[in-house]
Amino acid sequence: MHTRPIWRAAAIAASVTAALGSATLASAATGQAGHGGGGHHSGIQHVLLISVDGLHQQDLTWYVENFPNSVLAALDRQGVEYSNAETPFPSDSTPGMIAQVTGGNPRSTGFYYDDTWNHDVFPAGTTNCTGPVPGGEAAYEEAIDINSNSLDAGQGLAGLPGSILQMTGNPVDVIDPKNLPVDPATCKPIYPNQYLQVNTVFNVARAHGLRTAWSDKHPAYQMFNGPSGTNGPSGTGVQDYFTPEINSQALPVSTWGAGNDWTTNNAATMQYDSYKVQAILNEINGFDHSGKNHVGVPAIFGMNFQTVSTAQKLPTSDGLAGGYLPGGTVPGPLLVRALNYIDAQVGAMASRIRADGLAGSTAIIISAKHGQSPTNPNDLARVPDGPIIDAINAAWKSAHPGAGDLVIFSTDDDGMLLWLSDRSQAAADFVKAYLLTHSAAGNNIAGNPITVSASGLTKVYAGAASAALYGVPVSDPRHPDITGIVQHGVVYTGGKKKIAEHGGADPQDRDVPILVVLPGLKNGRTIGAPVETTQIAPTILSLLGLNPKELQAVRIEGTKVLPSLGNNGGH
């Protein structure tokens, strides 16, 4: 499709430049960069990838318009903004971030969610792999930590949280293999990188002798090391990881309270994110994440922010209302504070890049693993999924005396993914019919009881139709046997602790920004053509002068470099 760029302001206003000074990459336009072979911008030696989880395109647009002197506004004016971008489906953190570093959707990567079922593995802890393969949970999140209640995931550092930057750069050190699903062919645990079916931008960079680093919210993001075969977790994509466990006890306990993790208070989330920001600042300085060992600035590095996501999901925090104002387009006070925090932290990174003389050789890409829905609080319908699943299993056993549970695993946020003990089409159709013909109880934003029709769903893909939705054979052991698309506003949750979620197909889950800020680009522009966050991966390689087709998912899916980047465009 031909894309027609909409050109924005020719230059950043003098008042913006004066207000931000060296805190932005605005002056990067003066960097001298030659052009290498293949039409690439040979001056780009580093790509900083930032995921602001939960950030919608509408949030970035609103913030730039209402805070014109901000760092994000300055970067937006300088960069190439893709205003019609979306994440893959399902819009969970794991497939969302994997998309950005592999170029692939679940059909090629094999990751449908962070916590799923695989019909072709033995359960975690299995040591004797004889007999039929029963299937088992494939949990690639905090459940695989040695100690998920500790910020260092069980490493045993003294002096937490202040010592957290000394956390290991190899997540394998804090992953307990007894918590991993077991490969029936080898009877060995399947590490996150082994579960990933395709390589990553980090693998390609390492193959060309370039340095890599990444920071994320669980050690499970060890998956970015890329596949390594059957002899253990030897993938070598990321040289320096920093993966403090976000779902651990927030420290100090005296501040946040016993039993509260870093997501239950937005100020705690900011504290948590700030550790990762410091790791990035250390890496910009040429050190590893700890700031102790000088190793050189990575060619590909970055992190994800959680602060916006928790500000969208928490009803209140720190005396401020979470989410959006009625209507769903204007951020509420907690979310505004979170956006201001992101602006300051991105500004700190940009300032460090400039101070270290890297502005002329560093590209910054800002996007999001996922959005969040509903934005309008009046659309919220919180529905517990447990009673729905229990009722399906009861109906199945009533119709099939002696049978066990039909639904053996579920992942339901604002989508419904079910795995069945009986993978026949008849069993899948039974579940579909039940879901679409039964109402479910829930509550609204005020906590008042409500009832939703059709289990809160608008459409159900069952059996072969679910496989076709993802583009995989029905025999694929990983895909959900049932995929339910929720009615707008439905969030499957018990209680009243959240007002938004992600993981589904709602446009508010999937509509995220992509902003590419290049050295030497003086005049920003907006590209309105539809793009997907999978296109970030080949774009990263293209910017570094590497061939995007070295990514397996790019070859499988035909993923394109983001359009209209001029001489920075791809192979």
PDB file of N, CA, C and O in Angstrom, residues 36 66 70 105 161 180 189 229 259 273 454 475 478 505 564:
ATOM      1  N   GLY A  36      25.525   4.044   4.290  1.00  0.00           N
ATOM      2  CA  GLY A  36      26.200   2.812   3.950  1.00  0.00           C
ATOM      3  C   GLY A  36      25.489   2.089   2.842  1.00  0.00           C
ATOM      4  O   GLY A  36      24.571   2.586   2.216  1.00  0.00           O
ATOM      5  N   ASN A  66      -1.251  18.622  25.040  1.00  0.00           N
ATOM      6  CA  ASN A  66      -1.467  19.321  26.303  1.00  0.00           C
ATOM      7  C   ASN A  66      -0.178  19.677  27.035  1.00  0.00           C
ATOM      8  O   ASN A  66      -0.198  20.504  27.949  1.00  0.00           O
ATOM      9  N   SER A  70       7.050  19.369  26.593  1.00  0.00           N
ATOM     10  CA  SER A  70       7.567  18.134  27.166  1.00  0.00           C
ATOM     11  C   SER A  70       8.608  17.487  26.257  1.00  0.00           C
ATOM     12  O   SER A  70       8.732  17.810  25.073  1.00  0.00           O
ATOM     13  N   ASN A 105       3.947 -13.000  14.988  1.00  0.00           N
ATOM     14  CA  ASN A 105       2.727 -13.229  15.739  1.00  0.00           C
ATOM     15  C   ASN A 105       2.800 -14.607  16.404  1.00  0.00           C
ATOM     16  O   ASN A 105       3.722 -15.392  16.122  1.00  0.00           O
ATOM     17  N   PRO A 161      15.673  -3.044  48.677  1.00  0.00           N
ATOM     18  CA  PRO A 161      15.773  -2.951  47.225  1.00  0.00           C
ATOM     19  C   PRO A 161      17.004  -2.193  46.725  1.00  0.00           C
ATOM     20  O   PRO A 161      17.252  -2.164  45.523  1.00  0.00           O
ATOM     21  N   LEU A 180       9.243 -25.455  35.371  1.00  0.00           N
ATOM     22  CA  LEU A 180       9.111 -25.377  33.916  1.00  0.00           C
ATOM     23  C   LEU A 180       8.453 -26.634  33.359  1.00  0.00           C
ATOM     24  O   LEU A 180       8.669 -27.740  33.871  1.00  0.00           O
ATOM     25  N   PRO A 189      13.494 -29.864  31.472  1.00  0.00           N
ATOM     26  CA  PRO A 189      12.675 -28.646  31.510  1.00  0.00           C
ATOM     27  C   PRO A 189      12.867 -27.794  30.264  1.00  0.00           C
ATOM     28  O   PRO A 189      13.971 -27.740  29.694  1.00  0.00           O
ATOM     29  N   GLY A 229      17.962 -25.220  21.049  1.00  0.00           N
ATOM     30  CA  GLY A 229      17.978 -26.663  20.900  1.00  0.00           C
ATOM     31  C   GLY A 229      17.609 -27.367  22.190  1.00  0.00           C
ATOM     32  O   GLY A 229      16.871 -26.854  23.015  1.00  0.00           O
ATOM     33  N   GLY A 259       2.490  -8.061  51.751  1.00  0.00           N
ATOM     34  CA  GLY A 259       1.587  -8.714  50.810  1.00  0.00           C
ATOM     35  C   GLY A 259       1.274  -7.915  49.570  1.00  0.00           C
ATOM     36  O   GLY A 259       0.513  -8.378  48.704  1.00  0.00           O
ATOM     37  N   ASP A 273      10.049   0.890  38.306  1.00  0.00           N
ATOM     38  CA  ASP A 273      10.503   1.274  36.963  1.00  0.00           C
ATOM     39  C   ASP A 273      11.803   2.069  37.013  1.00  0.00           C
ATOM     40  O   ASP A 273      12.634   1.976  36.102  1.00  0.00           O
ATOM     41  N   ALA A 454     -24.478 -13.775  27.024  1.00  0.00           N
ATOM     42  CA  ALA A 454     -23.511 -14.606  26.290  1.00  0.00           C
ATOM     43  C   ALA A 454     -22.158 -14.668  26.983  1.00  0.00           C
ATOM     44  O   ALA A 454     -21.107 -14.604  26.341  1.00  0.00           O
ATOM     45  N   SER A 475      -4.036 -29.288  14.898  1.00  0.00           N
ATOM     46  CA  SER A 475      -3.229 -30.212  15.702  1.00  0.00           C
ATOM     47  C   SER A 475      -2.152 -29.506  16.513  1.00  0.00           C
ATOM     48  O   SER A 475      -1.509 -30.129  17.366  1.00  0.00           O
ATOM     49  N   ARG A 478      -0.316 -25.974  21.119  1.00  0.00           N
ATOM     50  CA  ARG A 478      -0.243 -24.791  21.972  1.00  0.00           C
ATOM     51  C   ARG A 478      -1.456 -23.885  21.875  1.00  0.00           C
ATOM     52  O   ARG A 478      -1.763 -23.163  22.826  1.00  0.00           O
ATOM     53  N   ALA A 505      -9.012  -8.539  22.087  1.00  0.00           N
ATOM     54  CA  ALA A 505      -8.998  -8.053  20.713  1.00  0.00           C
ATOM     55  C   ALA A 505      -9.567  -6.650  20.582  1.00  0.00           C
ATOM     56  O   ALA A 505      -9.618  -6.105  19.485  1.00  0.00           O
ATOM     57  N   SER A 564       8.305   4.456   5.002  1.00  0.00           N
ATOM     58  CA  SER A 564       8.563   5.900   4.924  1.00  0.00           C
ATOM     59  C   SER A 564       9.623   6.392   5.903  1.00  0.00           C
ATOM     60  O   SER A 564       9.522   7.480   6.445  1.00  0.00           O
TER      61      SER A 564
END
